[in-house]
XYZ file of C-alpha atoms in Angstrom:
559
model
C 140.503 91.437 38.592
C 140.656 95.085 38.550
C 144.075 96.330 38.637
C 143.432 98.954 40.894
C 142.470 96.720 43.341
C 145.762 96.313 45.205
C 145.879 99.801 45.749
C 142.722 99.878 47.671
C 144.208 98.642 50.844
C 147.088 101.666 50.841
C 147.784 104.607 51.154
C 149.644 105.339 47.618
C 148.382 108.015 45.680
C 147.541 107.061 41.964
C 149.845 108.659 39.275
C 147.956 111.161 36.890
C 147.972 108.482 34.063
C 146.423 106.374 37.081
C 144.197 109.600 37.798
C 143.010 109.564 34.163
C 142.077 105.923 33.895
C 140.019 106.121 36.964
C 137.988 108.609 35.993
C 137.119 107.153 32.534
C 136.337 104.331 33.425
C 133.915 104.892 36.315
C 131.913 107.108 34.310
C 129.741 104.428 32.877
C 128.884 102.887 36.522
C 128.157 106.332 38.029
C 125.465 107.063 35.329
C 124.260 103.321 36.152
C 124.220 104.686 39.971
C 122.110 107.655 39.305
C 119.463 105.544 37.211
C 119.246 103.406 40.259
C 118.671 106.157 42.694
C 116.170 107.590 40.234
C 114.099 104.468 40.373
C 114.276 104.084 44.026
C 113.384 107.973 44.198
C 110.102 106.880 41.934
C 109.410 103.615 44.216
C 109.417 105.188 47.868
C 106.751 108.356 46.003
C 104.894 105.228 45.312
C 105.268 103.240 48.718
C 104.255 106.894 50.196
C 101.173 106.990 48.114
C 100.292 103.327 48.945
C 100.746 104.245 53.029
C 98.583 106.775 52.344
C 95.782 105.195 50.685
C 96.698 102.407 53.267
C 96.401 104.155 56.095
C 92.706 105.598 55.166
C 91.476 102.172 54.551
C 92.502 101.375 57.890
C 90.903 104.514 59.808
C 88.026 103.812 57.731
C 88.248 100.190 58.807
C 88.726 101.173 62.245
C 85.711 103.626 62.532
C 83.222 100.731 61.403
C 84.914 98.092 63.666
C 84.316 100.471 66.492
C 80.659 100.297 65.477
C 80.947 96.068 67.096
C 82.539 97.530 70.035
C 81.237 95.051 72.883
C 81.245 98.283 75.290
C 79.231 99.949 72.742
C 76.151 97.562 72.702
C 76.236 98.066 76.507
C 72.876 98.768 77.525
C 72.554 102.711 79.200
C 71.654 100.653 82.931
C 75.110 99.033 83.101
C 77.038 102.052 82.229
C 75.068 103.463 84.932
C 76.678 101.147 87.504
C 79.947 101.380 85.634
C 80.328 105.089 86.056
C 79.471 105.103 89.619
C 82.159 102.767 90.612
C 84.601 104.999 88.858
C 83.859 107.697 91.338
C 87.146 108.784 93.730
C 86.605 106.808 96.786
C 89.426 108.991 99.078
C 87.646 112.189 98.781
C 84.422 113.762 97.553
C 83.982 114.736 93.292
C 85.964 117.516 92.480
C 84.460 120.618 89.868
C 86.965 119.734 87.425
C 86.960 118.832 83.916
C 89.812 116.909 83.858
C 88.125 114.510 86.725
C 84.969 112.192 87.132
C 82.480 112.456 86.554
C 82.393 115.757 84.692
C 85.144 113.812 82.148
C 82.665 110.927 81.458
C 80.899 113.980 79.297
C 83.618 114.696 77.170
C 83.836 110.962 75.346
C 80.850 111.364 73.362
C 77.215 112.496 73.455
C 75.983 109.220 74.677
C 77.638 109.173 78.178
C 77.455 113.016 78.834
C 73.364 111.657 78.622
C 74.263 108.888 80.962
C 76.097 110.663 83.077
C 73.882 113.735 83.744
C 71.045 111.236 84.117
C 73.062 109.027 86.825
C 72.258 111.063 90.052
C 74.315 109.193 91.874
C 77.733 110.568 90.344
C 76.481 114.188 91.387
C 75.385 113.053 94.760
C 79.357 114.083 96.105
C 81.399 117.370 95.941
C 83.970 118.938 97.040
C 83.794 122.780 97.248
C 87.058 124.793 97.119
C 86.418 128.319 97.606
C 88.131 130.544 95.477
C 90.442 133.279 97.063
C 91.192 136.774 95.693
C 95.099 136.686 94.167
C 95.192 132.985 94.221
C 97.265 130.282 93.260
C 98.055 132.176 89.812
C 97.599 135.529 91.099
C 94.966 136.045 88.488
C 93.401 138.589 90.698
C 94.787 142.162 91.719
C 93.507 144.541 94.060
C 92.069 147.080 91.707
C 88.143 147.470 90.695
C 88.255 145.996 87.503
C 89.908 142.401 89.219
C 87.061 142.723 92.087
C 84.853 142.876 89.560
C 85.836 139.968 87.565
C 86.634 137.900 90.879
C 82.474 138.331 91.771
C 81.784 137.346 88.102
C 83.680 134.229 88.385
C 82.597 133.352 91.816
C 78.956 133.739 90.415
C 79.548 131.224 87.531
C 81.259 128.620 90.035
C 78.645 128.965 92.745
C 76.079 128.534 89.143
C 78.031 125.494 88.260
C 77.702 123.992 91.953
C 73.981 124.135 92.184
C 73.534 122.909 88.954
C 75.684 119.762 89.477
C 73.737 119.472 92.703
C 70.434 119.516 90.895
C 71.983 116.441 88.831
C 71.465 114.547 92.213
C 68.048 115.029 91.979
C 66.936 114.086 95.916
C 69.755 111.169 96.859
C 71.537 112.204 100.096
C 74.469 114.486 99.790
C 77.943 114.006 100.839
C 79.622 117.699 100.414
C 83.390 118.763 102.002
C 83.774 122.579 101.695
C 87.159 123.617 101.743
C 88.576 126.885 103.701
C 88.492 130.487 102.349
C 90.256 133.600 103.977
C 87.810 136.340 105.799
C 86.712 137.360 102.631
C 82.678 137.352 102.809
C 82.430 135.088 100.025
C 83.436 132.599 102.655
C 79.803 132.711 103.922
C 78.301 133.006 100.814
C 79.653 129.419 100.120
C 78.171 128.024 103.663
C 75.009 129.562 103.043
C 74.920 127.576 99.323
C 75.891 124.275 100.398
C 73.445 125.150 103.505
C 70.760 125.205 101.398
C 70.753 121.685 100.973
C 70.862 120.879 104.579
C 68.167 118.629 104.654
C 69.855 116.224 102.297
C 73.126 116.305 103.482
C 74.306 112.806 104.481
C 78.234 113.552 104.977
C 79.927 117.384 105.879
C 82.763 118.626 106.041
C 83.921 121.987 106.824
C 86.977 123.437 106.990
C 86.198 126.416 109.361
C 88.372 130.029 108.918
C 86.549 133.059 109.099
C 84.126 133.438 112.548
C 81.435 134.388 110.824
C 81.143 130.982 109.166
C 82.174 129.525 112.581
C 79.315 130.926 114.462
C 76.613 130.676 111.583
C 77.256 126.912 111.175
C 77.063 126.177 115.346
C 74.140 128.206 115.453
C 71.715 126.295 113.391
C 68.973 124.158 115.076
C 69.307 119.987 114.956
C 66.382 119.927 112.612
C 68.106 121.266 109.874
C 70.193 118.523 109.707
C 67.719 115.768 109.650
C 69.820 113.326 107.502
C 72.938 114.219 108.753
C 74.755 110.755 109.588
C 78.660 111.597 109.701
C 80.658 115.182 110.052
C 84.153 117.032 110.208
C 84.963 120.184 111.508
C 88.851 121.434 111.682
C 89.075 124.474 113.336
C 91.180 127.705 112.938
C 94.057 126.747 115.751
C 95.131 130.811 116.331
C 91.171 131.721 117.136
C 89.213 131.396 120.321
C 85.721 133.229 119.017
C 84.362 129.873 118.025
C 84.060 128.809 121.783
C 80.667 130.407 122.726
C 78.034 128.695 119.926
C 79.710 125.216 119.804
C 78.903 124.102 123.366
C 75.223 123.753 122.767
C 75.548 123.680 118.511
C 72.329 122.023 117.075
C 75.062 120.847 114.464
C 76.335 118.263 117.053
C 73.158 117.175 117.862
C 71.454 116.319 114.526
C 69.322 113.251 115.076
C 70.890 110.620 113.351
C 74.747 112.005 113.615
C 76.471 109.029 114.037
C 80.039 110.096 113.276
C 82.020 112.846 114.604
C 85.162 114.041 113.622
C 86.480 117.108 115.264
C 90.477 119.503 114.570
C 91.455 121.402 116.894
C 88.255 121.366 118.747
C 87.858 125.077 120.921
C 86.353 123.197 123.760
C 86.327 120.488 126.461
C 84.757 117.419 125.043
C 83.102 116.563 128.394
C 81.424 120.102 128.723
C 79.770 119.918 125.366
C 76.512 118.767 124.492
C 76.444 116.049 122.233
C 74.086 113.324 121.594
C 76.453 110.577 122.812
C 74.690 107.802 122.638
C 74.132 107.479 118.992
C 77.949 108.429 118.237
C 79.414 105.069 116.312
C 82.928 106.707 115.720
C 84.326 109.562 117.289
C 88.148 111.328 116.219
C 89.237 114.279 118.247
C 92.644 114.941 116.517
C 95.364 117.986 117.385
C 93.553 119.746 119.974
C 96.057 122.645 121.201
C 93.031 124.664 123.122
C 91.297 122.259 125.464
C 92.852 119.367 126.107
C 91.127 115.995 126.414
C 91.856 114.531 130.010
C 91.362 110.956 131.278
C 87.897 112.383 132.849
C 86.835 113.186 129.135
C 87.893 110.187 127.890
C 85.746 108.322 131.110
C 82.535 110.231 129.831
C 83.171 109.147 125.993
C 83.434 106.029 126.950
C 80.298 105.592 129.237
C 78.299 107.951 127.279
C 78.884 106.220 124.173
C 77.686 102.293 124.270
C 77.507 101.867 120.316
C 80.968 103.340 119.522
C 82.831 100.720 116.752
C 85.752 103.589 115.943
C 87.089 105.829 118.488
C 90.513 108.373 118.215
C 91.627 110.314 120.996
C 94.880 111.944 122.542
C 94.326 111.257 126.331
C 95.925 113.726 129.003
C 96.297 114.305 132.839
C 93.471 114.295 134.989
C 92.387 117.295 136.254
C 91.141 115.744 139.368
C 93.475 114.630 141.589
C 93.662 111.407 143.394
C 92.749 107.759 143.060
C 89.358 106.914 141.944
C 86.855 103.702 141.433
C 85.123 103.385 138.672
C 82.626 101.082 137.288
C 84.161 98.544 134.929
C 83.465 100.212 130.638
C 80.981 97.859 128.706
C 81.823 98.714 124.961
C 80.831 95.578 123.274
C 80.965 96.945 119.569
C 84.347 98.939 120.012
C 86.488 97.634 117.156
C 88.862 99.976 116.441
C 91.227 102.131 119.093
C 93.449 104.759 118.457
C 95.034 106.047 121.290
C 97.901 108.704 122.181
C 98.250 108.564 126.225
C 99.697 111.509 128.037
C 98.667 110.162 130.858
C 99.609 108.021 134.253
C 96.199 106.376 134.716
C 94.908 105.490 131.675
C 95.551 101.284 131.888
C 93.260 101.635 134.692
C 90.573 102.930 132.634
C 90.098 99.963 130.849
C 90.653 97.737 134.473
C 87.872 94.795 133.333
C 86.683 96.257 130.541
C 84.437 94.303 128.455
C 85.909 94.558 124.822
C 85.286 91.769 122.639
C 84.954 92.937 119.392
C 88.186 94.487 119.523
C 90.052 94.095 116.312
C 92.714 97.070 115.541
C 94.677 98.721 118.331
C 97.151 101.895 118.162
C 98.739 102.653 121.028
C 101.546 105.318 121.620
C 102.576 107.547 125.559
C 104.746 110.052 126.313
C 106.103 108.057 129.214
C 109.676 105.486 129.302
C 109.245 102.541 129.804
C 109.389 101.680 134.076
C 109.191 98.643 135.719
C 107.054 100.144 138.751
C 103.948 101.137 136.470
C 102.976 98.379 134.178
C 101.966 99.246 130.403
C 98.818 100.646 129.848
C 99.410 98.584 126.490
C 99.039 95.177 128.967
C 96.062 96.247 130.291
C 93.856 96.875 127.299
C 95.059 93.680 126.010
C 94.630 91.873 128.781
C 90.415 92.817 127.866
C 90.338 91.141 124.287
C 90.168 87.744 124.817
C 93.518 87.315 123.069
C 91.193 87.762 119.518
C 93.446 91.413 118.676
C 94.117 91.402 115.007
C 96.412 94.404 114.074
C 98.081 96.475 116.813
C 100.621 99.881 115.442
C 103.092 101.080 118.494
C 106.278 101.771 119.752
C 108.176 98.713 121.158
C 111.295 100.942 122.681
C 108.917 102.054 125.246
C 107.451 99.299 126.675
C 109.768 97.289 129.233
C 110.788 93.854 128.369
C 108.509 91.763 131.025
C 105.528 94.159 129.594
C 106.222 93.260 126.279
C 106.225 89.573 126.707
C 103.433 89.439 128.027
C 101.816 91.724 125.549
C 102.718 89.363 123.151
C 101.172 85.989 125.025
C 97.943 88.157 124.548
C 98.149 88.280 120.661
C 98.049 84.315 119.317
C 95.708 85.813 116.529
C 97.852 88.948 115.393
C 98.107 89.271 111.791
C 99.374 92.726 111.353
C 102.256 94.553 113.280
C 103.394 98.167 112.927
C 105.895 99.733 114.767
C 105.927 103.556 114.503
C 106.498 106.251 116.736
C 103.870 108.415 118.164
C 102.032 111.141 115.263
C 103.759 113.727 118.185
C 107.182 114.524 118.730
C 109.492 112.615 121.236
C 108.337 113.842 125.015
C 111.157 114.775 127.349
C 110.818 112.033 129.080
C 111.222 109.455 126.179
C 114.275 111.797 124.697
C 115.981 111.703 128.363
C 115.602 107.756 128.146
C 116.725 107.621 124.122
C 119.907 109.294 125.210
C 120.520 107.760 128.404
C 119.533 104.142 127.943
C 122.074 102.167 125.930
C 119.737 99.190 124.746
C 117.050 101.681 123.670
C 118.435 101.604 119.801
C 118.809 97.498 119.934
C 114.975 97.689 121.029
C 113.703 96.335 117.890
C 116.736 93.740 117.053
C 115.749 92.130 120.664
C 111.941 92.098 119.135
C 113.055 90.461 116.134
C 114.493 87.906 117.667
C 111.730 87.057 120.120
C 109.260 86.547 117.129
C 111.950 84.006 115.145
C 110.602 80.614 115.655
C 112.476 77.961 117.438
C 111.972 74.453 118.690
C 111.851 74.311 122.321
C 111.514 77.762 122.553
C 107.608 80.164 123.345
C 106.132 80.618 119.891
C 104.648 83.878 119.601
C 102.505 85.679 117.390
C 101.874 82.368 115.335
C 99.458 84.029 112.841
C 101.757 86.925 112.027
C 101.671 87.600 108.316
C 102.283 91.301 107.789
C 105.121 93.588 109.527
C 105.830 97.119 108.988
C 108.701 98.852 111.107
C 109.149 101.744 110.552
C 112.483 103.841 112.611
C 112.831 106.962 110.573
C 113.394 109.505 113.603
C 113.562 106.535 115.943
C 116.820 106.354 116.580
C 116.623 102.996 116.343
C 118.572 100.272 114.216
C 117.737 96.703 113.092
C 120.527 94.401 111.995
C 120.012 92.955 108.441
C 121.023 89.359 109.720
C 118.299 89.198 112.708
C 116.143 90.152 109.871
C 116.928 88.332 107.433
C 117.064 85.315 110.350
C 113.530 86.066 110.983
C 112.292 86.290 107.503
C 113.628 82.907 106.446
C 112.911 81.459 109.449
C 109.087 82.634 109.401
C 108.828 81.363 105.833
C 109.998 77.420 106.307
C 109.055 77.120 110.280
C 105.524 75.371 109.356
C 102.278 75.247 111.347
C 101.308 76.547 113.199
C 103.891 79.216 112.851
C 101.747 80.969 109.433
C 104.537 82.228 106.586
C 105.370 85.777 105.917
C 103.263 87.808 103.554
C 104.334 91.066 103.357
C 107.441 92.766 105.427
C 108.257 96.571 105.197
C 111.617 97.966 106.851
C 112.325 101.997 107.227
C 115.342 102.870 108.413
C 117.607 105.854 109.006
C 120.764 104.012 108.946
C 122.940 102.456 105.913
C 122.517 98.711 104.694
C 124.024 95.929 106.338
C 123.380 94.221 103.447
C 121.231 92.914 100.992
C 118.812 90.468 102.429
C 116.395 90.584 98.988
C 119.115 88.173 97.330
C 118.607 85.376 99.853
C 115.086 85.982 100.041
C 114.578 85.955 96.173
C 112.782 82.673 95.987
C 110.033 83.442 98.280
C 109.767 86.744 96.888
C 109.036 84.972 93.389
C 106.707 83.330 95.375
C 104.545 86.097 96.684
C 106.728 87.628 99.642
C 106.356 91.620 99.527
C 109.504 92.962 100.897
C 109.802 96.724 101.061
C 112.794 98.201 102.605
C 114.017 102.147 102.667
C 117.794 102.768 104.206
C 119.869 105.675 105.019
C 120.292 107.610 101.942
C 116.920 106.102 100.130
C 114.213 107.955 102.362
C 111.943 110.209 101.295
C 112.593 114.051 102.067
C 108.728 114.389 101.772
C 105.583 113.348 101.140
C 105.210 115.213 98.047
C 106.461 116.351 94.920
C 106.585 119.522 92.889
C 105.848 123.328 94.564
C 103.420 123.632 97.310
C 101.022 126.462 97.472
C 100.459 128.873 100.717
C 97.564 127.410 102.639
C 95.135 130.580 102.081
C 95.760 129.572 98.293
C 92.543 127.917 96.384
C 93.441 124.318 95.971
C 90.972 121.987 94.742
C 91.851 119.078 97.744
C 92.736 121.641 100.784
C 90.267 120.301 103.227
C 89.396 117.074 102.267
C 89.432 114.333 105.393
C 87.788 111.087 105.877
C 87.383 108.269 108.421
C 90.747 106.477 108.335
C 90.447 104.272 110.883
């Protein structure tokens, strides 16, 4: 054994005959230490040259195997259909490279053939029109910017008819985005106008006047395929009034959907070829309101409506009125916000009975001397309602049970409050009414099964409750209660499949622990408290709205 070795393990210091032994005799092992380091030195310059010549076998490998690609033999037809159903289905094609279908030509030479040859992937757009000093502030006010602005403009207009021509003669579905009052604003309109006669699907996002008044003044015949449009209107201007009330626009022959912000006018007083409206969506009209009158005409003028939106007010005529019972046998999906005191009556034996989805929200509390307008519409389906979004705290108890005797087919509940603010009405009863917060508890626990006990809403399978800005609170335990109790109850009580909780206030506690197992099973349980929510419904910086931004304007059908 080295004799040194016992001195490893402290902290001695050698002597200098010690000093002198050591480094003698280590000599020999150090030299051994540097041949070894040499070698390895020589072996990884060799491993490096063998990962090199390695790895360009491989890529060379690689490139031929990509010659038996299976999506490579694909014949061009079925990378036709492939690329079409890649197409954004929320909004129209955007001019971007970065997006379908104009990145399908970047892969290789092969689909940028396909692709220009598919007309269908061309046969959408969305057209954002630029704005002088936009989102980058590329532009200045000076000549030489104006200049350059107007050569740019000129290359994107370019680029928009030739990805039009791409289309060949398929019908067109185009959304043109606002400007400012710059006049390139109706140099856009008058492009995508040019196409009139194929357009299939428009949507304008009106600013300036001019465009306003050039787009109502066109004749029907222009807009011979038109099936489906959307106009949002500036809210702070009154010049559109005058052309819309006898627009050709509005009257194209086969218009079938209608879709109308901040409309300038009242809906009754404008002529509109009713009967062949389908769906109809007035939405956040500030100018001319749309009264229970209106809402009488849309409903008797239009027999084939399947989709229909509105925000119902006051009456302007006063007094109590007979009417003839409404006969909308194809209405399948309502969306109503009532401002008004008569509008149950409206539907008084209505026949409804394709009815499917319901939304229903008032400005009203809840009183037990005026029954729910919410009890009389469903008191017209045939009990056959499938999905119904409201706001339980302002219905009274008696109403809502027998609201839900009415729904024995319900699959889907929401409970939201109203896309407006609280009314003072409904904030008078928040504050005043002590059970108005326990509303939804008290639901809860009339949908928890029990033997003995009314069953209701047997076929309930998805519930979303939603009380950010309710003021209301759910306790974790009637939840949870109902949950588990949903899940093991049996026919014909059907199981939970999905159950989404929003909630301003701080967990109870954690009711995903005891409900573990069925969520391994297929249970989707979604719940937001207190500190959890959302601040917004976006991320990252935000751009003014007179800023070009490639999805300002884009709206669909939603409902």
């Amino acid at each position: 054994m080295d004799r040194f070795s016992a001195l490893l393990k402290t902290n001695r210091a050698p002597t200098s005959a010690e000093m002198k032994e050591l480094t003698s005799r280590y000599q020999a092992p150090m030299a051994k230490l540097q041949q070894l380091d040499d070698k390895l030195l020589q072996l990884k310059f060799q491993i490096d040259e063998l990962n090199q010549e390695r790895e360009l076998l491989r890529g060379s490998i690689d490139q031929h195997c990509n010659l038996l690609s299976p999506f490579r033999c694909l014949p061009d037809d079925v990378l036709h259909e492939i690329f079409q159903w890649c197409l954004p289905t929320a909004h129209e094609s955007l001019l971007d490279i970065s997006e379908l279908p104009l990145l399908l030509g970047y892969v290789c030479r092969r689909w940028r053939t396909i692709a220009y040859q598919t007309p269908a992937l061309w046969a959408s757009l969305h057209v954002a029109i630029p704005v002088p000093g936009g989102v980058r502030r590329r532009y200045s006010s000076s000549p030489e910017s104006d200049k350059q602005f107007q050569l740019d403009v000129a290359v994107h207009q370019d680029a928009i008819k030739k990805w039009i021509s791409r289309s060949r003669q398929l019908p067109l579905s185009i959304s043109l985005s606002r400007g400012n009052s710059h006049p390139i604003s109706l140099s856009y309109l008058d492009l995508v106008l040019s196409f009139s006669a194929r357009l299939h699907h428009l949507e304008v996002d009106l600013f300036p006047t001019t465009v306003s008044q050039k787009l109502a003044s066109l004749p029907a015949s222009a807009f011979p395929n038109l099936r489906t449009l959307v106009v949002k209107f500036d809210r702070s201007r009154l010049q559109h009034k005058v052309p819309w009330k006898s627009s050709g626009l509005l009257n194209a022959p086969y218009l079938s959907g209608l879709r109308l912000f901040s409309f300038p006018l009242q809906i009754g007083a404008v002529n509109i070829n009713w009967t062949r409206l389908t769906r109809l969506d007035l939405v956040s009209n500030r100018w001319q309101r749309t009264d229970f009158d209106d809402a009488r005409k849309i409903f008797t003028s239009c027999p084939r409506l399947t989709h229909c939106s509105l925000t119902i007010h006051e009456s302007r005529n006063i007094g109590d009125f007979e009417y003839a019972p409404l006969s909308l046998l194809h209405l399948h999906t309502l969306m109503i916000v009532d401002n008004s005191t008569g509008f149950g009556g409206l539907f008084k034996g209505a026949d409804i009975p394709a009815l499917r989805h319901l939304t229903y929200h008032n400005t009203r509390r809840p009183a037990f001397d005026r029954p729910s307008a919410l009890l009389g519409i469903l008191s017209q389906t045939h009990m056959r309602l499938e999905r119904l979004t409201t706001d339980v705290q302002f219905i009274t108890y008696p109403d809502l049970l027998g609201c839900l005797e009415l729904l024995p087919h319900l699959t889907y509940l929401s409970n939201i409050r109203s896309p407006g603010s609280l009314s003072a009405e409904q904030a008078a009863h928040m504050n005043l009414c002590p059970m108005a917060p326990k509303v939804m508890s008290v639901v809860l626990e009339i949908l928890t099964p029990c033997a003995g006990h009314p069953l209701y809403l047997p076929a309930l399978q998805h519930l979303h409750v939603n009380l950010d800005f309710l003021r209301m609170e759910v306790s974790d335990q009637i939840l949870l209660d109902f949950i588990e109790r949903r899940m093991e109850f049996g026919p014909p009580v059907a199981p939970l499949a999905e159950v989404r909780l929003i909630s301003e206030h701080a967990m109870q506690i954690d009711i995903s622990i005891p409900l573990s197992r069925y969520i391994a099973d297929g249970l989707k349980l979604h719940l937001e408290y207190g500190t959890n929510l959302s601040t917004g419904n976006f991320s990252g910086s935000t751009s003014p709205m007179h800023y070009f931004f490639p999805m300002h304007g884009i709206e669909r059908f939603t409902v």
